Amino acid sequence: MEEKLITIKNNAISLILEAKNLKETEEIRIQFLGRNGEITQLLKTLPKLSKNERPKLGSLVNEVKNIIEDTLTIRVRDLKNNKSNNVNLSKFDITEPITESDRKLGHLHLVTQAIREITAIFNEIGFTRVRYPEIEWDWYAFTSLNFPTNHPARDDWETFFIEAPVDEKKGPVLLTPHTSSGQVREMKKGKLPIKMLNIAKTYRRQSDVSHTPMFHQFEGLVVGENIAISDLKGTLNYFVKSYFGENRKSRIRPYHFQFTEPSFEVDITCGVCLGKGCRLCKEGWLELGGAGMVHPAVLKFGNIDPEKYSGFAFGWGVERVLMMKEGIKIDDLRILYSNDMDFLKQF
Ligand code: DAH
């Protein structure tokens, strides 16, 4: 009976949608809902059903009856308003019932999966995830991170500025180009020690095989008494082994950032040759991202006494670490955001 009902419903709806005038809609109404109509006949058989079946089928018949009535009302209204029927039934049948096997469950996007995994790894060692504005003041993104106004180092961040009134103290408004903009915001909360993990969307004017204008970064910041480079190195090692695998190693190389002193670039051993050097990595190492000891000027901007406290920070791209993880080979980063279901379904 259930199947019969579905057939009746589909049949009725397609007839209604194809009806050309009010005479036809009336004929359809009689065919299904009239005294001897198909639905009326079915309603009459209900009392003969067993007690178990009656409630379920009863409500189903009523549901179909309501659908037919509603569709008729809409069609009659449209015909009265002279509207043509735009639904192309041969292409898309909105009335088709779905079966259990048609119900496809989706899953989290692989960047979301990576964000959750990274968060869990850092939670383990006491970092708390925080969030700060993506639409940010220049002051938090640059000035408070020791970039003087008009300093050429700012250019590396290829920033999108927003047309908005410029604040006397905080300067222009922009789309934050890095999660480091959360550092001084976190310090200004006034609570020490700090163990922050800021994961957010970041924006830069760039688009090629390894860049998208919107991407994600995760930023760690630790501030307290006697925080040393060895603490940074220990944290890096812990993350690299937890995320990439026990067999991977990390190293730090001298570099320059305005907001850290000393500053480093962090590398990890290549997943293919494990540091020996191969065709893919050449030297055995792959670049992960930046890190360093928080610059005293930045601590001061955050109202923290650099004589008493020290800290380390790191900031890496979520998409980047995801691509570097063993087994995930993506030759164009932009595919992550092109809504290509064949690609996304694999993860
Ligand atoms: N914000 C830097 C970038 O986007 C990355 C970075 C470097 C973050 C060094 C840090 C750091 O916290 O200490 O390129």
Short mmCIF file of N, CA, C and O in Angstrom, two decimals, residues 169-279:
data_model
loop_
_atom_site.label_atom_id
_atom_site.label_comp_id
_atom_site.label_asym_id
_atom_site.label_seq_id
_atom_site.Cartn_x
_atom_site.Cartn_y
_atom_site.Cartn_z
N LYS A 169 44.36 56.06 16.49
CA LYS A 169 45.40 55.25 17.12
C LYS A 169 45.64 53.93 16.41
O LYS A 169 46.77 53.47 16.28
N LYS A 170 44.56 53.29 15.99
CA LYS A 170 44.70 51.91 15.45
C LYS A 170 44.85 51.85 13.94
O LYS A 170 45.03 50.78 13.37
N GLY A 171 44.76 52.99 13.28
CA GLY A 171 45.01 53.05 11.84
C GLY A 171 43.89 52.48 11.00
O GLY A 171 42.74 52.43 11.42
N PRO A 172 44.22 52.02 9.76
CA PRO A 172 43.19 51.51 8.86
C PRO A 172 42.66 50.13 9.27
O PRO A 172 43.24 49.47 10.13
N VAL A 173 41.56 49.72 8.60
CA VAL A 173 40.96 48.41 8.84
C VAL A 173 41.39 47.48 7.71
O VAL A 173 41.47 47.89 6.55
N LEU A 174 41.68 46.21 8.03
CA LEU A 174 42.14 45.27 6.99
C LEU A 174 41.61 43.87 7.26
O LEU A 174 41.03 43.60 8.32
N LEU A 175 41.80 42.99 6.28
CA LEU A 175 41.52 41.57 6.51
C LEU A 175 42.81 40.98 7.04
O LEU A 175 43.85 41.11 6.39
N THR A 176 42.78 40.37 8.19
CA THR A 176 44.05 40.02 8.81
C THR A 176 44.86 39.06 7.93
O THR A 176 44.33 38.06 7.45
N PRO A 177 46.13 39.41 7.65
CA PRO A 177 46.93 38.56 6.77
C PRO A 177 47.65 37.44 7.52
O PRO A 177 48.27 36.59 6.91
N HIS A 178 47.59 37.47 8.86
CA HIS A 178 48.20 36.39 9.64
C HIS A 178 47.57 36.34 11.04
O HIS A 178 47.01 37.33 11.52
N THR A 179 47.68 35.16 11.66
CA THR A 179 47.08 35.01 13.00
C THR A 179 47.92 35.66 14.08
O THR A 179 47.49 35.72 15.23
N SER A 180 49.09 36.18 13.73
CA SER A 180 49.91 36.88 14.71
C SER A 180 49.17 38.10 15.26
O SER A 180 49.49 38.59 16.35
N SER A 181 48.16 38.59 14.52
CA SER A 181 47.38 39.73 15.00
C SER A 181 46.70 39.42 16.34
O SER A 181 46.27 40.33 17.04
N GLY A 182 46.60 38.13 16.68
CA GLY A 182 45.99 37.75 17.97
C GLY A 182 46.96 37.85 19.14
O GLY A 182 46.54 37.78 20.30
N GLN A 183 48.26 38.03 18.87
CA GLN A 183 49.24 38.00 19.96
C GLN A 183 49.02 39.10 20.99
O GLN A 183 48.87 38.83 22.19
N VAL A 184 48.98 40.36 20.52
CA VAL A 184 48.85 41.46 21.48
C VAL A 184 47.43 41.51 22.05
O VAL A 184 47.21 41.87 23.20
N ARG A 185 46.45 41.07 21.25
CA ARG A 185 45.08 40.99 21.78
C ARG A 185 45.05 40.03 22.98
O ARG A 185 44.40 40.32 23.99
N GLU A 186 45.75 38.91 22.86
CA GLU A 186 45.79 37.94 23.95
C GLU A 186 46.52 38.53 25.17
O GLU A 186 46.06 38.40 26.30
N MET A 187 47.66 39.20 24.91
CA MET A 187 48.42 39.79 26.02
C MET A 187 47.59 40.82 26.76
O MET A 187 47.63 40.92 27.98
N LYS A 188 46.81 41.60 25.99
CA LYS A 188 46.04 42.68 26.61
C LYS A 188 44.91 42.18 27.50
O LYS A 188 44.32 42.95 28.25
N LYS A 189 44.63 40.89 27.45
CA LYS A 189 43.64 40.33 28.38
C LYS A 189 44.17 40.44 29.82
O LYS A 189 43.41 40.38 30.77
N GLY A 190 45.51 40.52 29.92
CA GLY A 190 46.11 40.75 31.24
C GLY A 190 46.27 39.51 32.10
O GLY A 190 46.46 39.63 33.30
N LYS A 191 46.17 38.32 31.52
CA LYS A 191 46.32 37.10 32.33
C LYS A 191 47.59 36.36 31.94
O LYS A 191 47.82 36.07 30.77
N LEU A 192 48.40 36.03 32.94
CA LEU A 192 49.64 35.28 32.68
C LEU A 192 49.65 34.01 33.53
O LEU A 192 49.07 34.02 34.62
N PRO A 193 50.29 32.93 33.16
CA PRO A 193 50.95 32.75 31.88
C PRO A 193 49.96 32.58 30.72
O PRO A 193 48.79 32.28 30.94
N ILE A 194 50.48 32.76 29.49
CA ILE A 194 49.66 32.62 28.29
C ILE A 194 50.06 31.33 27.58
O ILE A 194 51.25 31.03 27.45
N LYS A 195 49.05 30.57 27.15
CA LYS A 195 49.30 29.40 26.29
C LYS A 195 48.18 29.38 25.26
O LYS A 195 47.18 28.68 25.41
N MET A 196 48.33 30.21 24.25
CA MET A 196 47.24 30.43 23.31
C MET A 196 47.44 29.68 22.01
O MET A 196 48.55 29.55 21.51
N LEU A 197 46.34 29.19 21.45
CA LEU A 197 46.36 28.64 20.10
C LEU A 197 45.27 29.38 19.32
O LEU A 197 44.08 29.21 19.59
N ASN A 198 45.70 30.23 18.41
CA ASN A 198 44.75 31.03 17.63
C ASN A 198 44.67 30.45 16.23
O ASN A 198 45.64 30.51 15.48
N ILE A 199 43.54 29.85 15.88
CA ILE A 199 43.38 29.30 14.52
C ILE A 199 42.30 30.12 13.83
O ILE A 199 41.21 30.28 14.37
N ALA A 200 42.63 30.65 12.65
CA ALA A 200 41.65 31.52 12.00
C ALA A 200 41.89 31.59 10.50
O ALA A 200 42.92 31.13 10.00
N LYS A 201 40.92 32.19 9.82
CA LYS A 201 41.08 32.46 8.40
C LYS A 201 42.00 33.67 8.26
O LYS A 201 41.90 34.62 9.05
N THR A 202 42.87 33.63 7.26
CA THR A 202 43.75 34.76 7.00
C THR A 202 43.66 35.06 5.50
O THR A 202 43.28 34.18 4.71
N TYR A 203 44.02 36.28 5.13
CA TYR A 203 43.78 36.72 3.74
C TYR A 203 44.99 37.44 3.17
O TYR A 203 45.55 38.32 3.81
N ARG A 204 45.35 37.06 1.96
CA ARG A 204 46.42 37.79 1.26
C ARG A 204 46.12 37.83 -0.23
O ARG A 204 45.47 36.91 -0.75
N ARG A 205 46.67 38.85 -0.89
CA ARG A 205 46.41 39.01 -2.32
C ARG A 205 47.32 38.08 -3.10
O ARG A 205 48.35 38.46 -3.62
N GLN A 206 46.94 36.80 -3.16
CA GLN A 206 47.77 35.81 -3.85
C GLN A 206 46.91 34.62 -4.27
O GLN A 206 46.01 34.19 -3.55
N SER A 207 47.18 34.11 -5.46
CA SER A 207 46.45 32.93 -5.93
C SER A 207 47.30 32.22 -6.98
O SER A 207 47.53 32.73 -8.07
N ASP A 208 47.83 31.05 -6.61
CA ASP A 208 48.56 30.20 -7.56
C ASP A 208 48.53 28.77 -7.03
O ASP A 208 47.77 28.50 -6.09
N VAL A 209 49.36 27.88 -7.59
CA VAL A 209 49.22 26.47 -7.19
C VAL A 209 49.44 26.22 -5.69
O VAL A 209 48.94 25.25 -5.15
N SER A 210 50.18 27.12 -5.04
CA SER A 210 50.39 26.89 -3.61
C SER A 210 49.79 27.98 -2.72
O SER A 210 50.07 28.04 -1.53
N HIS A 211 48.95 28.85 -3.30
CA HIS A 211 48.33 29.91 -2.51
C HIS A 211 46.86 30.12 -2.88
O HIS A 211 46.51 30.06 -4.05
N THR A 212 46.04 30.41 -1.86
CA THR A 212 44.66 30.85 -2.09
C THR A 212 44.48 32.17 -1.34
O THR A 212 45.12 32.35 -0.30
N PRO A 213 43.64 33.09 -1.85
CA PRO A 213 43.51 34.40 -1.18
C PRO A 213 43.02 34.26 0.27
O PRO A 213 43.35 35.07 1.10
N MET A 214 42.25 33.22 0.53
CA MET A 214 41.84 32.94 1.91
C MET A 214 42.49 31.62 2.30
O MET A 214 42.43 30.67 1.53
N PHE A 215 43.14 31.59 3.42
CA PHE A 215 43.71 30.34 3.91
C PHE A 215 43.66 30.37 5.44
O PHE A 215 43.12 31.31 6.02
N HIS A 216 44.14 29.33 6.08
CA HIS A 216 44.06 29.28 7.55
C HIS A 216 45.46 29.20 8.15
O HIS A 216 46.33 28.55 7.59
N GLN A 217 45.60 29.84 9.30
CA GLN A 217 46.85 29.70 10.05
C GLN A 217 46.55 29.25 11.46
O GLN A 217 45.45 29.49 11.98
N PHE A 218 47.51 28.61 12.09
CA PHE A 218 47.40 28.38 13.53
C PHE A 218 48.63 28.97 14.19
O PHE A 218 49.76 28.79 13.74
N GLU A 219 48.36 29.72 15.25
CA GLU A 219 49.39 30.51 15.90
C GLU A 219 49.49 30.11 17.35
O GLU A 219 48.50 30.10 18.07
N GLY A 220 50.68 29.76 17.77
CA GLY A 220 50.88 29.45 19.19
C GLY A 220 51.59 30.61 19.84
O GLY A 220 52.45 31.25 19.24
N LEU A 221 51.21 30.92 21.07
CA LEU A 221 51.91 31.95 21.83
C LEU A 221 52.00 31.48 23.28
O LEU A 221 50.99 31.11 23.88
N VAL A 222 53.23 31.47 23.80
CA VAL A 222 53.44 31.11 25.20
C VAL A 222 54.21 32.24 25.85
O VAL A 222 55.25 32.66 25.33
N VAL A 223 53.68 32.80 26.92
CA VAL A 223 54.39 33.86 27.66
C VAL A 223 54.33 33.53 29.15
O VAL A 223 53.28 33.15 29.67
N GLY A 224 55.46 33.65 29.80
CA GLY A 224 55.53 33.39 31.24
C GLY A 224 56.93 33.69 31.75
O GLY A 224 57.71 34.35 31.06
N GLU A 225 57.24 33.18 32.93
CA GLU A 225 58.59 33.39 33.46
C GLU A 225 59.53 32.32 32.92
O GLU A 225 59.13 31.15 32.81
N ASN A 226 60.75 32.71 32.59
CA ASN A 226 61.80 31.77 32.15
C ASN A 226 61.42 30.90 30.94
O ASN A 226 61.75 29.73 30.90
N ILE A 227 60.70 31.45 30.01
CA ILE A 227 60.40 30.69 28.79
C ILE A 227 61.61 30.82 27.87
O ILE A 227 62.06 31.93 27.56
N ALA A 228 62.13 29.67 27.40
CA ALA A 228 63.38 29.68 26.64
C ALA A 228 63.21 29.01 25.27
O ALA A 228 62.18 28.39 25.00
N ILE A 229 64.25 29.12 24.45
CA ILE A 229 64.21 28.51 23.11
C ILE A 229 63.99 27.00 23.22
O ILE A 229 63.31 26.41 22.39
N SER A 230 64.53 26.38 24.28
CA SER A 230 64.36 24.94 24.43
C SER A 230 62.87 24.57 24.58
O SER A 230 62.44 23.50 24.14
N ASP A 231 62.09 25.48 25.19
CA ASP A 231 60.64 25.21 25.31
C ASP A 231 59.99 25.23 23.91
O ASP A 231 59.12 24.42 23.61
N LEU A 232 60.44 26.20 23.10
CA LEU A 232 59.93 26.27 21.73
C LEU A 232 60.30 24.99 20.98
O LEU A 232 59.43 24.35 20.36
N LYS A 233 61.55 24.59 21.09
CA LYS A 233 62.03 23.41 20.36
C LYS A 233 61.26 22.15 20.82
O LYS A 233 60.86 21.31 20.00
N GLY A 234 61.03 22.03 22.11
CA GLY A 234 60.29 20.88 22.63
C GLY A 234 58.86 20.85 22.10
O GLY A 234 58.34 19.80 21.71
N THR A 235 58.23 22.03 22.04
CA THR A 235 56.85 22.11 21.54
C THR A 235 56.80 21.74 20.06
O THR A 235 55.90 21.01 19.60
N LEU A 236 57.78 22.23 19.29
CA LEU A 236 57.83 21.92 17.85
C LEU A 236 57.96 20.41 17.63
O LEU A 236 57.24 19.82 16.82
N ASN A 237 58.89 19.82 18.37
CA ASN A 237 59.11 18.38 18.23
C ASN A 237 57.86 17.58 18.55
O ASN A 237 57.51 16.65 17.84
N TYR A 238 57.21 18.00 19.65
CA TYR A 238 55.99 17.31 20.07
C TYR A 238 54.93 17.39 18.96
O TYR A 238 54.32 16.40 18.59
N PHE A 239 54.77 18.60 18.38
CA PHE A 239 53.75 18.74 17.34
C PHE A 239 54.10 17.91 16.10
O PHE A 239 53.26 17.19 15.55
N VAL A 240 55.36 18.02 15.68
CA VAL A 240 55.78 17.33 14.46
C VAL A 240 55.58 15.81 14.60
O VAL A 240 55.06 15.14 13.70
N LYS A 241 55.92 15.27 15.75
CA LYS A 241 55.77 13.82 15.95
C LYS A 241 54.30 13.42 16.07
O LYS A 241 53.89 12.38 15.56
N SER A 242 53.50 14.27 16.72
CA SER A 242 52.08 13.93 16.89
C SER A 242 51.33 14.03 15.57
O SER A 242 50.47 13.21 15.27
N TYR A 243 51.63 15.07 14.80
CA TYR A 243 50.85 15.30 13.58
C TYR A 243 51.38 14.52 12.38
O TYR A 243 50.61 13.94 11.62
N PHE A 244 52.70 14.55 12.22
CA PHE A 244 53.27 13.92 11.01
C PHE A 244 53.71 12.48 11.25
O PHE A 244 53.83 11.70 10.31
N GLY A 245 54.03 12.13 12.48
CA GLY A 245 54.46 10.76 12.77
C GLY A 245 55.76 10.73 13.55
O GLY A 245 56.59 11.64 13.42
N GLU A 246 55.93 9.66 14.33
CA GLU A 246 57.10 9.50 15.21
C GLU A 246 58.42 9.57 14.46
O GLU A 246 59.45 9.95 15.02
N ASN A 247 58.40 9.17 13.19
CA ASN A 247 59.67 9.10 12.45
C ASN A 247 60.13 10.44 11.85
O ASN A 247 61.16 10.50 11.21
N ARG A 248 59.35 11.52 12.08
CA ARG A 248 59.73 12.82 11.51
C ARG A 248 60.45 13.67 12.56
O ARG A 248 60.13 13.61 13.74
N LYS A 249 61.43 14.45 12.08
CA LYS A 249 62.19 15.32 12.99
C LYS A 249 62.00 16.78 12.58
O LYS A 249 61.68 17.07 11.43
N SER A 250 62.27 17.71 13.52
CA SER A 250 62.19 19.13 13.17
C SER A 250 63.54 19.80 13.42
O SER A 250 64.36 19.30 14.19
N ARG A 251 63.76 20.92 12.75
CA ARG A 251 64.95 21.72 13.04
C ARG A 251 64.58 23.20 12.89
O ARG A 251 63.60 23.53 12.22
N ILE A 252 65.37 24.06 13.55
CA ILE A 252 65.12 25.50 13.39
C ILE A 252 66.34 26.14 12.73
O ILE A 252 67.47 25.74 12.96
N ARG A 253 66.03 27.11 11.86
CA ARG A 253 67.07 27.83 11.11
C ARG A 253 66.92 29.31 11.39
O ARG A 253 65.78 29.80 11.47
N PRO A 254 68.02 30.08 11.49
CA PRO A 254 67.89 31.51 11.73
C PRO A 254 67.12 32.21 10.60
O PRO A 254 67.28 31.84 9.43
N TYR A 255 66.33 33.19 10.94
CA TYR A 255 65.54 33.92 9.95
C TYR A 255 65.26 35.32 10.50
O TYR A 255 65.81 35.69 11.53
N HIS A 256 64.41 36.08 9.84
CA HIS A 256 64.05 37.38 10.41
C HIS A 256 62.54 37.60 10.38
O HIS A 256 61.89 37.42 9.35
N PHE A 257 61.98 37.96 11.51
CA PHE A 257 60.62 38.49 11.59
C PHE A 257 60.69 39.72 12.48
O PHE A 257 61.53 39.77 13.40
N GLN A 258 59.84 40.70 12.21
CA GLN A 258 59.86 41.93 13.02
C GLN A 258 59.48 41.66 14.48
O GLN A 258 59.91 42.36 15.38
N PHE A 259 58.63 40.65 14.68
CA PHE A 259 58.01 40.48 16.01
C PHE A 259 58.66 39.41 16.88
O PHE A 259 58.15 39.10 17.95
N THR A 260 59.76 38.81 16.39
CA THR A 260 60.47 37.83 17.21
C THR A 260 61.97 38.13 17.17
O THR A 260 62.48 38.65 16.18
N GLU A 261 62.65 37.78 18.24
CA GLU A 261 64.09 37.97 18.30
C GLU A 261 64.69 37.00 19.32
O GLU A 261 64.41 37.15 20.52
N PRO A 262 65.45 35.98 18.96
CA PRO A 262 65.74 35.62 17.58
C PRO A 262 64.52 35.02 16.86
O PRO A 262 63.57 34.59 17.49
N SER A 263 64.62 34.98 15.52
CA SER A 263 63.54 34.40 14.70
C SER A 263 64.05 33.16 13.98
O SER A 263 65.25 33.07 13.69
N PHE A 264 63.13 32.26 13.70
CA PHE A 264 63.52 31.01 13.02
C PHE A 264 62.53 30.64 11.94
O PHE A 264 61.37 31.03 11.97
N GLU A 265 63.04 29.81 11.01
CA GLU A 265 62.15 29.06 10.14
C GLU A 265 62.24 27.64 10.64
O GLU A 265 63.33 27.17 11.00
N VAL A 266 61.11 26.96 10.66
CA VAL A 266 61.09 25.59 11.14
C VAL A 266 60.99 24.65 9.94
O VAL A 266 60.18 24.87 9.05
N ASP A 267 61.84 23.63 9.91
CA ASP A 267 61.78 22.62 8.84
C ASP A 267 61.45 21.27 9.44
O ASP A 267 61.76 21.02 10.61
N ILE A 268 60.86 20.38 8.65
CA ILE A 268 60.71 19.00 9.10
C ILE A 268 61.31 18.08 8.05
O ILE A 268 61.41 18.44 6.87
N THR A 269 61.71 16.89 8.50
CA THR A 269 62.30 15.96 7.55
C THR A 269 61.24 15.52 6.54
O THR A 269 60.06 15.41 6.87
N CYS A 270 61.68 15.32 5.32
CA CYS A 270 60.79 14.92 4.22
C CYS A 270 60.17 13.55 4.53
O CYS A 270 60.85 12.67 5.05
N GLY A 271 58.87 13.42 4.22
CA GLY A 271 58.16 12.18 4.54
C GLY A 271 58.59 11.02 3.66
O GLY A 271 58.39 9.86 4.01
N VAL A 272 59.19 11.33 2.50
CA VAL A 272 59.58 10.27 1.57
C VAL A 272 60.95 9.69 1.95
O VAL A 272 61.12 8.48 2.09
N CYS A 273 61.96 10.58 2.14
CA CYS A 273 63.33 10.07 2.38
C CYS A 273 63.75 10.18 3.84
O CYS A 273 64.85 9.75 4.21
N LEU A 274 62.89 10.78 4.68
CA LEU A 274 63.16 10.97 6.11
C LEU A 274 64.50 11.67 6.38
O LEU A 274 65.22 11.30 7.31
N GLY A 275 64.84 12.65 5.54
CA GLY A 275 66.00 13.49 5.83
C GLY A 275 67.25 13.18 5.02
O GLY A 275 68.22 13.93 5.08
N LYS A 276 67.21 12.08 4.26
CA LYS A 276 68.42 11.72 3.52
C LYS A 276 68.60 12.59 2.27
O LYS A 276 69.73 12.79 1.82
N GLY A 277 67.52 13.08 1.73
CA GLY A 277 67.57 13.85 0.48
C GLY A 277 67.03 12.98 -0.65
O GLY A 277 67.49 11.85 -0.83
N CYS A 278 66.06 13.50 -1.39
CA CYS A 278 65.51 12.72 -2.51
C CYS A 278 65.08 13.67 -3.62
O CYS A 278 65.22 14.89 -3.49
N ARG A 279 64.50 13.14 -4.68
CA ARG A 279 64.11 13.93 -5.82
C ARG A 279 63.08 15.00 -5.44
O ARG A 279 63.07 16.11 -5.93
#
